[in-house]
Amino acid sequence: VISIPLSFFGGIGGASAKGILVKGSNYLEALSYTKYVVCDKTGTLTKGVFQVTEIHPEGGMSEADLLEKAALVESYSNHPISKSLKEAYGKEIDNNRVTDAKEISGHGVSAVVDGHEVAAGNVKLMKQMNIQAAVPTSVGTEIHVVVDGKYAGYILISDVVKPNAKEAISGLKAAGVEKVVMLTGDAKKVADAVGSELGVDEVRSELLPGDKVDEVEKLIAAKGEKVAFVGDGINDAPVLSRADIGIAMGALGSDAAIEAADIVLMDDDPAKIATAMKISKKTLRIVHQNIVF
């Protein structure tokens, strides 16, 4: 009988050697029976870092010029989108070139750059200014730029998918997971694009933190199977504690999420979830063999 706890100690030790912290043998056992994995998008499957992915100038403007105008007009804002524009521009911003900077709440910003009236913002801002904006073919957050009342083009900014997120999803399927569901507060179009790129079974978008708990509750009630939730943020803590198994990202994750989770991935690599499941199944196999012996 003493072989059983020793087998679990061995499994937990093996997992920690691979950077997976399991907070108890009951969680290691439950992991092998998990059929549904629910993932938060930002910070779990994506890096949570916004980067400029496309620049489309119009009306004779060059890409460099369009990016420079956008970075200068956004230079006073602390929004993540403004930061990504400044990073893509990559040069020192001379604040003397920018005057009369105004933030238009929920729409964008406007300023006078080198004596030209420049506005940068979303589609709502374009409608407000009665300007016909181009419709991007790719998916991302759109920043449209207007110079002296004329449309100058748009810049697309996207949250970058983690390089091994796709492998992580296929690894879960190989480990016996029936369904992988992605939850996010993002717009449907952006969420669906990420979901189809990664091969997720179901995408539920435009959710508030409270809605995530409801979605997990529904899955637990409907399926009667073990449900694991993977997240990294402060607002994920209630969901992590509600799911049968809460898995938190340890490097990027908030203290609240790490505290509420049953399993912590120390290096934020989503592919480690499938590794943890393999360790769990192997441990249980050894336990059963020992019982038979």
C-alpha atoms as a printed R data frame, in Angstrom:
    type eleno elety resid chain resno       x      y       z
1   ATOM     1    CA   VAL     A     1   0.000  0.000   0.000
2   ATOM     2    CA   ILE     A     2   2.938  2.330   0.721
3   ATOM     3    CA   SER     A     3   3.736  2.271  -3.026
4   ATOM     4    CA   ILE     A     4   0.674  4.426  -3.796
5   ATOM     5    CA   PRO     A     5   1.667  7.678  -2.029
6   ATOM     6    CA   LEU     A     6   5.269  7.093  -3.155
7   ATOM     7    CA   SER     A     7   4.113  6.835  -6.781
8   ATOM     8    CA   PHE     A     8   2.289 10.180  -6.442
9   ATOM     9    CA   PHE     A     9   5.350 11.785  -4.825
10  ATOM    10    CA   GLY     A    10   7.349 10.514  -7.800
11  ATOM    11    CA   GLY     A    11   4.788 12.006 -10.241
12  ATOM    12    CA   ILE     A    12   4.732 15.392  -8.469
13  ATOM    13    CA   GLY     A    13   8.559 15.384  -8.361
14  ATOM    14    CA   GLY     A    14   8.747 14.502 -12.060
15  ATOM    15    CA   ALA     A    15   6.343 17.321 -12.907
16  ATOM    16    CA   SER     A    16   8.287 19.893 -10.841
17  ATOM    17    CA   ALA     A    17  11.502 18.878 -12.639
18  ATOM    18    CA   LYS     A    18   9.746 19.967 -15.868
19  ATOM    19    CA   GLY     A    19   8.642 23.301 -14.346
20  ATOM    20    CA   ILE     A    20   5.092 22.237 -13.420
21  ATOM    21    CA   LEU     A    21   4.100 22.828  -9.801
22  ATOM    22    CA   VAL     A    22   1.269 20.481  -8.694
23  ATOM    23    CA   LYS     A    23  -0.216 21.443  -5.314
24  ATOM    24    CA   GLY     A    24  -1.419 17.936  -4.351
25  ATOM    25    CA   SER     A    25  -1.733 14.313  -5.480
26  ATOM    26    CA   ASN     A    26  -5.539 14.679  -5.846
27  ATOM    27    CA   TYR     A    27  -4.981 17.300  -8.600
28  ATOM    28    CA   LEU     A    28  -2.465 15.055 -10.344
29  ATOM    29    CA   GLU     A    29  -5.047 12.251 -10.311
30  ATOM    30    CA   ALA     A    30  -7.921 14.505 -11.495
31  ATOM    31    CA   LEU     A    31  -5.796 15.738 -14.399
32  ATOM    32    CA   SER     A    32  -5.761 12.288 -16.014
33  ATOM    33    CA   TYR     A    33  -9.594 12.261 -16.100
34  ATOM    34    CA   THR     A    34  -9.929 15.785 -17.555
35  ATOM    35    CA   LYS     A    35 -11.980 15.878 -20.766
36  ATOM    36    CA   TYR     A    36 -12.563 19.639 -21.165
37  ATOM    37    CA   VAL     A    37  -9.898 22.339 -21.090
38  ATOM    38    CA   VAL     A    38 -10.992 25.981 -21.027
39  ATOM    39    CA   CYS     A    39  -8.305 28.565 -21.843
40  ATOM    40    CA   ASP     A    40  -8.236 32.318 -21.404
41  ATOM    41    CA   LYS     A    41  -6.819 33.968 -24.564
42  ATOM    42    CA   THR     A    42  -4.659 36.944 -23.553
43  ATOM    43    CA   GLY     A    43  -1.471 35.947 -21.740
44  ATOM    44    CA   THR     A    44  -2.296 32.227 -21.952
45  ATOM    45    CA   LEU     A    45  -2.489 31.411 -25.677
46  ATOM    46    CA   THR     A    46  -1.189 34.836 -26.751
47  ATOM    47    CA   LYS     A    47   1.703 36.849 -25.335
48  ATOM    48    CA   GLY     A    48  -0.502 39.734 -24.198
49  ATOM    49    CA   VAL     A    49   1.905 42.044 -26.051
50  ATOM    50    CA   PHE     A    50   0.597 44.189 -28.906
51  ATOM    51    CA   GLN     A    51   2.746 44.593 -32.022
52  ATOM    52    CA   VAL     A    52   2.330 46.431 -35.320
53  ATOM    53    CA   THR     A    53   1.600 43.703 -37.883
54  ATOM    54    CA   GLU     A    54   0.639 45.707 -41.008
55  ATOM    55    CA   ILE     A    55   1.032 49.261 -42.366
56  ATOM    56    CA   HIS     A    56  -1.179 50.337 -45.294
57  ATOM    57    CA   PRO     A    57  -0.529 53.909 -46.486
58  ATOM    58    CA   GLU     A    58  -2.848 55.647 -48.958
59  ATOM    59    CA   GLY     A    59  -2.838 58.869 -50.957
60  ATOM    60    CA   GLY     A    60   0.894 58.920 -51.777
61  ATOM    61    CA   MET     A    61   2.073 58.554 -48.161
62  ATOM    62    CA   SER     A    62   4.996 56.172 -47.481
63  ATOM    63    CA   GLU     A    63   4.877 53.415 -44.819
64  ATOM    64    CA   ALA     A    64   7.636 55.108 -42.775
65  ATOM    65    CA   ASP     A    65   5.857 58.470 -42.953
66  ATOM    66    CA   LEU     A    66   2.505 56.984 -41.899
67  ATOM    67    CA   LEU     A    67   4.084 55.171 -38.939
68  ATOM    68    CA   GLU     A    68   5.981 58.323 -37.911
69  ATOM    69    CA   LYS     A    69   2.808 60.462 -37.983
70  ATOM    70    CA   ALA     A    70   0.890 57.844 -35.954
71  ATOM    71    CA   ALA     A    71   3.701 57.453 -33.383
72  ATOM    72    CA   LEU     A    72   4.051 61.242 -32.948
73  ATOM    73    CA   VAL     A    73   0.312 61.906 -32.593
74  ATOM    74    CA   GLU     A    74   0.049 59.030 -30.059
75  ATOM    75    CA   SER     A    75   3.228 60.070 -28.187
76  ATOM    76    CA   TYR     A    76   1.351 61.549 -25.193
77  ATOM    77    CA   SER     A    77  -0.859 58.495 -24.581
78  ATOM    78    CA   ASN     A    78   0.037 55.594 -22.231
79  ATOM    79    CA   HIS     A    79  -2.352 53.123 -23.886
80  ATOM    80    CA   PRO     A    80  -0.781 49.726 -24.872
81  ATOM    81    CA   ILE     A    81  -1.620 50.518 -28.512
82  ATOM    82    CA   SER     A    82   0.319 53.810 -28.329
83  ATOM    83    CA   LYS     A    83   3.281 51.985 -26.781
84  ATOM    84    CA   SER     A    84   3.314 49.449 -29.625
85  ATOM    85    CA   LEU     A    85   3.290 52.269 -32.221
86  ATOM    86    CA   LYS     A    86   6.225 53.975 -30.469
87  ATOM    87    CA   GLU     A    87   8.127 50.647 -30.349
88  ATOM    88    CA   ALA     A    88   7.512 50.014 -34.064
89  ATOM    89    CA   TYR     A    89   8.708 53.565 -34.876
90  ATOM    90    CA   GLY     A    90  11.850 52.811 -32.857
91  ATOM    91    CA   LYS     A    91  13.295 56.348 -32.898
92  ATOM    92    CA   GLU     A    92  13.462 59.014 -30.210
93  ATOM    93    CA   ILE     A    93  10.257 61.055 -30.247
94  ATOM    94    CA   ASP     A    94  10.801 64.806 -30.421
95  ATOM    95    CA   ASN     A    95   7.916 66.308 -28.414
96  ATOM    96    CA   ASN     A    96   8.618 69.772 -29.857
97  ATOM    97    CA   ARG     A    97   7.173 68.581 -33.162
98  ATOM    98    CA   VAL     A    98   3.794 67.865 -31.519
99  ATOM    99    CA   THR     A    99   1.386 70.533 -30.244
100 ATOM   100    CA   ASP     A   100  -2.307 70.692 -29.277
101 ATOM   101    CA   ALA     A   101  -2.536 66.971 -28.425
102 ATOM   102    CA   LYS     A   102  -6.099 65.950 -27.537
103 ATOM   103    CA   GLU     A   103  -7.407 62.554 -26.479
104 ATOM   104    CA   ILE     A   104 -10.882 61.782 -27.854
105 ATOM   105    CA   SER     A   105 -12.207 59.232 -25.350
106 ATOM   106    CA   GLY     A   106 -13.057 55.857 -26.924
107 ATOM   107    CA   HIS     A   107 -12.160 57.165 -30.387
108 ATOM   108    CA   GLY     A   108  -8.474 58.137 -30.651
109 ATOM   109    CA   VAL     A   109  -6.191 61.181 -30.511
110 ATOM   110    CA   SER     A   110  -5.567 64.328 -32.519
111 ATOM   111    CA   ALA     A   111  -2.637 66.753 -32.568
112 ATOM   112    CA   VAL     A   112  -0.706 69.184 -34.749
113 ATOM   113    CA   VAL     A   113   2.442 67.428 -36.026
114 ATOM   114    CA   ASP     A   114   5.006 69.573 -37.910
115 ATOM   115    CA   GLY     A   115   2.224 72.081 -38.643
116 ATOM   116    CA   HIS     A   116  -0.172 69.438 -40.048
117 ATOM   117    CA   GLU     A   117  -3.470 68.479 -38.392
118 ATOM   118    CA   VAL     A   118  -3.174 64.742 -37.676
119 ATOM   119    CA   ALA     A   119  -5.826 62.441 -36.151
120 ATOM   120    CA   ALA     A   120  -5.397 58.744 -35.375
121 ATOM   121    CA   GLY     A   121  -8.068 56.418 -34.074
122 ATOM   122    CA   ASN     A   122 -10.684 53.764 -34.704
123 ATOM   123    CA   VAL     A   123 -13.570 53.524 -37.195
124 ATOM   124    CA   LYS     A   124 -15.827 55.532 -34.823
125 ATOM   125    CA   LEU     A   125 -13.431 58.483 -35.139
126 ATOM   126    CA   MET     A   126 -13.508 58.218 -38.939
127 ATOM   127    CA   LYS     A   127 -17.340 58.282 -38.901
128 ATOM   128    CA   GLN     A   128 -17.291 61.294 -36.572
129 ATOM   129    CA   MET     A   129 -14.975 63.090 -39.019
130 ATOM   130    CA   ASN     A   130 -17.079 61.946 -42.042
131 ATOM   131    CA   ILE     A   131 -14.082 60.211 -43.604
132 ATOM   132    CA   GLN     A   132 -14.328 57.032 -45.682
133 ATOM   133    CA   ALA     A   133 -11.853 54.583 -44.120
134 ATOM   134    CA   ALA     A   134 -10.404 51.538 -45.868
135 ATOM   135    CA   VAL     A   135 -11.610 48.122 -44.656
136 ATOM   136    CA   PRO     A   136  -8.643 45.960 -43.591
137 ATOM   137    CA   THR     A   137  -8.468 42.429 -45.011
138 ATOM   138    CA   SER     A   138  -6.563 41.059 -41.992
139 ATOM   139    CA   VAL     A   139  -7.766 40.922 -38.390
140 ATOM   140    CA   GLY     A   140  -6.447 43.157 -35.639
141 ATOM   141    CA   THR     A   141  -6.952 46.465 -33.885
142 ATOM   142    CA   GLU     A   142  -7.240 49.169 -36.564
143 ATOM   143    CA   ILE     A   143  -5.680 52.627 -36.255
144 ATOM   144    CA   HIS     A   144  -6.766 54.921 -39.088
145 ATOM   145    CA   VAL     A   145  -4.751 58.082 -39.750
146 ATOM   146    CA   VAL     A   146  -6.026 61.380 -41.188
147 ATOM   147    CA   VAL     A   147  -3.642 64.196 -42.219
148 ATOM   148    CA   ASP     A   148  -5.091 67.666 -42.914
149 ATOM   149    CA   GLY     A   149  -8.570 66.190 -43.356
150 ATOM   150    CA   LYS     A   150  -7.451 63.583 -45.914
151 ATOM   151    CA   TYR     A   151  -7.350 59.813 -45.275
152 ATOM   152    CA   ALA     A   152  -3.702 58.663 -45.080
153 ATOM   153    CA   GLY     A   153  -4.084 54.914 -44.448
154 ATOM   154    CA   TYR     A   154  -4.291 52.502 -41.538
155 ATOM   155    CA   ILE     A   155  -2.019 50.500 -39.227
156 ATOM   156    CA   LEU     A   156  -2.998 47.088 -37.827
157 ATOM   157    CA   ILE     A   157  -1.938 46.008 -34.352
158 ATOM   158    CA   SER     A   158  -2.340 42.432 -33.139
159 ATOM   159    CA   ASP     A   159  -1.743 40.491 -29.968
160 ATOM   160    CA   VAL     A   160   0.950 37.932 -30.847
161 ATOM   161    CA   VAL     A   161   0.080 34.227 -30.511
162 ATOM   162    CA   LYS     A   162   2.618 32.257 -28.431
163 ATOM   163    CA   PRO     A   163   4.895 30.248 -30.762
164 ATOM   164    CA   ASN     A   164   3.908 26.871 -29.247
165 ATOM   165    CA   ALA     A   165   0.206 27.586 -28.564
166 ATOM   166    CA   LYS     A   166  -0.911 25.570 -31.598
167 ATOM   167    CA   GLU     A   167   1.228 22.591 -30.493
168 ATOM   168    CA   ALA     A   168  -0.305 22.942 -27.022
169 ATOM   169    CA   ILE     A   169  -3.842 22.506 -28.414
170 ATOM   170    CA   SER     A   170  -2.894 19.485 -30.565
171 ATOM   171    CA   GLY     A   171  -0.941 18.048 -27.582
172 ATOM   172    CA   LEU     A   172  -4.077 18.267 -25.421
173 ATOM   173    CA   LYS     A   173  -6.108 16.434 -28.072
174 ATOM   174    CA   ALA     A   174  -3.426 13.727 -28.232
175 ATOM   175    CA   ALA     A   175  -3.548 13.433 -24.417
176 ATOM   176    CA   GLY     A   176  -7.257 12.556 -24.551
177 ATOM   177    CA   VAL     A   177  -8.969 15.941 -24.141
178 ATOM   178    CA   GLU     A   178 -12.304 15.972 -26.003
179 ATOM   179    CA   LYS     A   179 -12.839 19.703 -26.279
180 ATOM   180    CA   VAL     A   180 -10.710 22.859 -25.939
181 ATOM   181    CA   VAL     A   181 -12.715 26.065 -25.366
182 ATOM   182    CA   MET     A   182 -11.229 29.587 -25.567
183 ATOM   183    CA   LEU     A   183 -12.747 32.431 -23.526
184 ATOM   184    CA   THR     A   184 -11.894 36.085 -24.125
185 ATOM   185    CA   GLY     A   185 -13.143 39.622 -23.650
186 ATOM   186    CA   ASP     A   186 -11.949 40.494 -27.173
187 ATOM   187    CA   ALA     A   187 -14.168 41.352 -30.128
188 ATOM   188    CA   LYS     A   188 -15.684 38.335 -31.916
189 ATOM   189    CA   LYS     A   189 -13.784 38.898 -35.186
190 ATOM   190    CA   VAL     A   190 -10.360 38.975 -33.450
191 ATOM   191    CA   ALA     A   191 -11.211 36.025 -31.160
192 ATOM   192    CA   ASP     A   192 -12.494 33.840 -34.028
193 ATOM   193    CA   ALA     A   193  -9.334 34.497 -36.062
194 ATOM   194    CA   VAL     A   194  -7.080 33.396 -33.168
195 ATOM   195    CA   GLY     A   195  -9.338 30.398 -32.464
196 ATOM   196    CA   SER     A   196  -9.226 29.115 -36.035
197 ATOM   197    CA   GLU     A   197  -5.451 29.696 -36.260
198 ATOM   198    CA   LEU     A   198  -4.879 27.561 -33.141
199 ATOM   199    CA   GLY     A   199  -7.471 24.867 -33.901
200 ATOM   200    CA   VAL     A   200  -9.613 25.493 -30.817
201 ATOM   201    CA   ASP     A   201 -12.996 23.660 -30.803
202 ATOM   202    CA   GLU     A   202 -15.085 26.529 -29.462
203 ATOM   203    CA   VAL     A   203 -14.576 30.286 -29.056
204 ATOM   204    CA   ARG     A   204 -16.637 32.424 -26.680
205 ATOM   205    CA   SER     A   205 -15.844 36.130 -27.032
206 ATOM   206    CA   GLU     A   206 -16.791 39.581 -25.661
207 ATOM   207    CA   LEU     A   207 -17.010 38.193 -22.107
208 ATOM   208    CA   LEU     A   208 -16.641 40.063 -18.817
209 ATOM   209    CA   PRO     A   209 -14.662 38.363 -15.988
210 ATOM   210    CA   GLY     A   210 -17.943 37.265 -14.330
211 ATOM   211    CA   ASP     A   211 -19.156 35.720 -17.602
212 ATOM   212    CA   LYS     A   212 -16.111 33.417 -17.613
213 ATOM   213    CA   VAL     A   213 -17.259 31.829 -14.331
214 ATOM   214    CA   ASP     A   214 -20.746 31.327 -15.838
215 ATOM   215    CA   GLU     A   215 -19.281 29.648 -18.949
216 ATOM   216    CA   VAL     A   216 -17.225 27.218 -16.808
217 ATOM   217    CA   GLU     A   217 -20.294 26.556 -14.584
218 ATOM   218    CA   LYS     A   218 -22.319 25.689 -17.720
219 ATOM   219    CA   LEU     A   219 -19.659 23.240 -18.939
220 ATOM   220    CA   ILE     A   220 -19.394 21.518 -15.538
221 ATOM   221    CA   ALA     A   221 -23.206 21.232 -15.271
222 ATOM   222    CA   ALA     A   222 -23.799 20.092 -18.862
223 ATOM   223    CA   LYS     A   223 -21.052 17.533 -19.278
224 ATOM   224    CA   GLY     A   224 -20.517 16.092 -15.802
225 ATOM   225    CA   GLU     A   225 -16.847 15.620 -16.770
226 ATOM   226    CA   LYS     A   226 -13.737 17.139 -15.177
227 ATOM   227    CA   VAL     A   227 -13.104 20.677 -16.454
228 ATOM   228    CA   ALA     A   228  -9.702 22.399 -16.270
229 ATOM   229    CA   PHE     A   229  -9.319 26.172 -16.667
230 ATOM   230    CA   VAL     A   230  -6.055 27.818 -17.735
231 ATOM   231    CA   GLY     A   231  -5.528 31.547 -17.052
232 ATOM   232    CA   ASP     A   232  -3.032 34.174 -15.943
233 ATOM   233    CA   GLY     A   233  -4.780 37.355 -14.833
234 ATOM   234    CA   ILE     A   234  -6.153 38.793 -11.582
235 ATOM   235    CA   ASN     A   235  -9.673 38.535 -13.004
236 ATOM   236    CA   ASP     A   236  -9.106 34.807 -13.677
237 ATOM   237    CA   ALA     A   237  -8.794 33.932  -9.960
238 ATOM   238    CA   PRO     A   238 -12.559 33.251  -9.436
239 ATOM   239    CA   VAL     A   239 -12.660 30.936 -12.485
240 ATOM   240    CA   LEU     A   240  -9.454 29.130 -11.451
241 ATOM   241    CA   SER     A   241 -10.957 28.279  -8.082
242 ATOM   242    CA   ARG     A   242 -14.340 27.280  -9.600
243 ATOM   243    CA   ALA     A   243 -13.006 24.801 -12.192
244 ATOM   244    CA   ASP     A   244 -12.217 21.207 -11.132
245 ATOM   245    CA   ILE     A   245  -8.573 21.999 -11.851
246 ATOM   246    CA   GLY     A   246  -7.218 25.545 -12.071
247 ATOM   247    CA   ILE     A   247  -3.973 25.947 -14.023
248 ATOM   248    CA   ALA     A   248  -2.108 29.298 -13.787
249 ATOM   249    CA   MET     A   249   0.772 30.781 -15.757
250 ATOM   250    CA   GLY     A   250   3.553 31.326 -13.217
251 ATOM   251    CA   ALA     A   251   5.905 33.848 -14.865
252 ATOM   252    CA   LEU     A   252   3.389 36.381 -16.229
253 ATOM   253    CA   GLY     A   253   0.534 35.418 -13.921
254 ATOM   254    CA   SER     A   254  -0.751 37.575 -11.095
255 ATOM   255    CA   ASP     A   255  -0.220 36.482  -7.474
256 ATOM   256    CA   ALA     A   256  -3.992 36.071  -7.068
257 ATOM   257    CA   ALA     A   257  -4.153 33.647 -10.001
258 ATOM   258    CA   ILE     A   258  -1.146 31.618  -8.754
259 ATOM   259    CA   GLU     A   259  -2.679 31.458  -5.248
260 ATOM   260    CA   ALA     A   260  -6.080 30.289  -6.569
261 ATOM   261    CA   ALA     A   261  -4.654 27.657  -8.943
262 ATOM   262    CA   ASP     A   262  -4.122 23.945  -8.260
263 ATOM   263    CA   ILE     A   263  -1.328 23.630 -10.829
264 ATOM   264    CA   VAL     A   264   1.166 26.360 -11.803
265 ATOM   265    CA   LEU     A   265   3.209 26.367 -15.044
266 ATOM   266    CA   MET     A   266   6.433 28.117 -14.071
267 ATOM   267    CA   ASP     A   267   7.426 29.360 -17.561
268 ATOM   268    CA   ASP     A   268   4.061 30.280 -19.157
269 ATOM   269    CA   ASP     A   269   4.400 27.603 -21.834
270 ATOM   270    CA   PRO     A   270   0.881 26.301 -22.651
271 ATOM   271    CA   ALA     A   271   2.394 23.094 -24.139
272 ATOM   272    CA   LYS     A   272   3.286 22.108 -20.550
273 ATOM   273    CA   ILE     A   273  -0.415 21.306 -19.866
274 ATOM   274    CA   ALA     A   274  -0.212 18.257 -22.163
275 ATOM   275    CA   THR     A   275   3.099 17.277 -20.470
276 ATOM   276    CA   ALA     A   276   1.391 17.446 -17.061
277 ATOM   277    CA   MET     A   277  -1.435 15.217 -18.359
278 ATOM   278    CA   LYS     A   278   1.063 12.642 -19.652
279 ATOM   279    CA   ILE     A   279   2.862 12.597 -16.265
280 ATOM   280    CA   SER     A   280  -0.511 12.224 -14.522
281 ATOM   281    CA   LYS     A   281  -1.553  9.276 -16.718
282 ATOM   282    CA   LYS     A   282   1.825  7.557 -16.306
283 ATOM   283    CA   THR     A   283   1.671  7.991 -12.502
284 ATOM   284    CA   LEU     A   284  -1.810  6.452 -12.329
285 ATOM   285    CA   ARG     A   285  -0.727  3.592 -14.567
286 ATOM   286    CA   ILE     A   286   2.129  2.811 -12.133
287 ATOM   287    CA   VAL     A   287  -0.241  3.106  -9.149
288 ATOM   288    CA   HIS     A   288  -2.662  0.588 -10.715
289 ATOM   289    CA   GLN     A   289   0.191 -1.764 -11.608
290 ATOM   290    CA   ASN     A   290   1.443 -1.619  -8.021
291 ATOM   291    CA   ILE     A   291  -2.033 -2.397  -6.667
292 ATOM   292    CA   VAL     A   292  -2.232 -5.441  -8.961
293 ATOM   293    CA   PHE     A   293   1.269 -6.595  -8.004
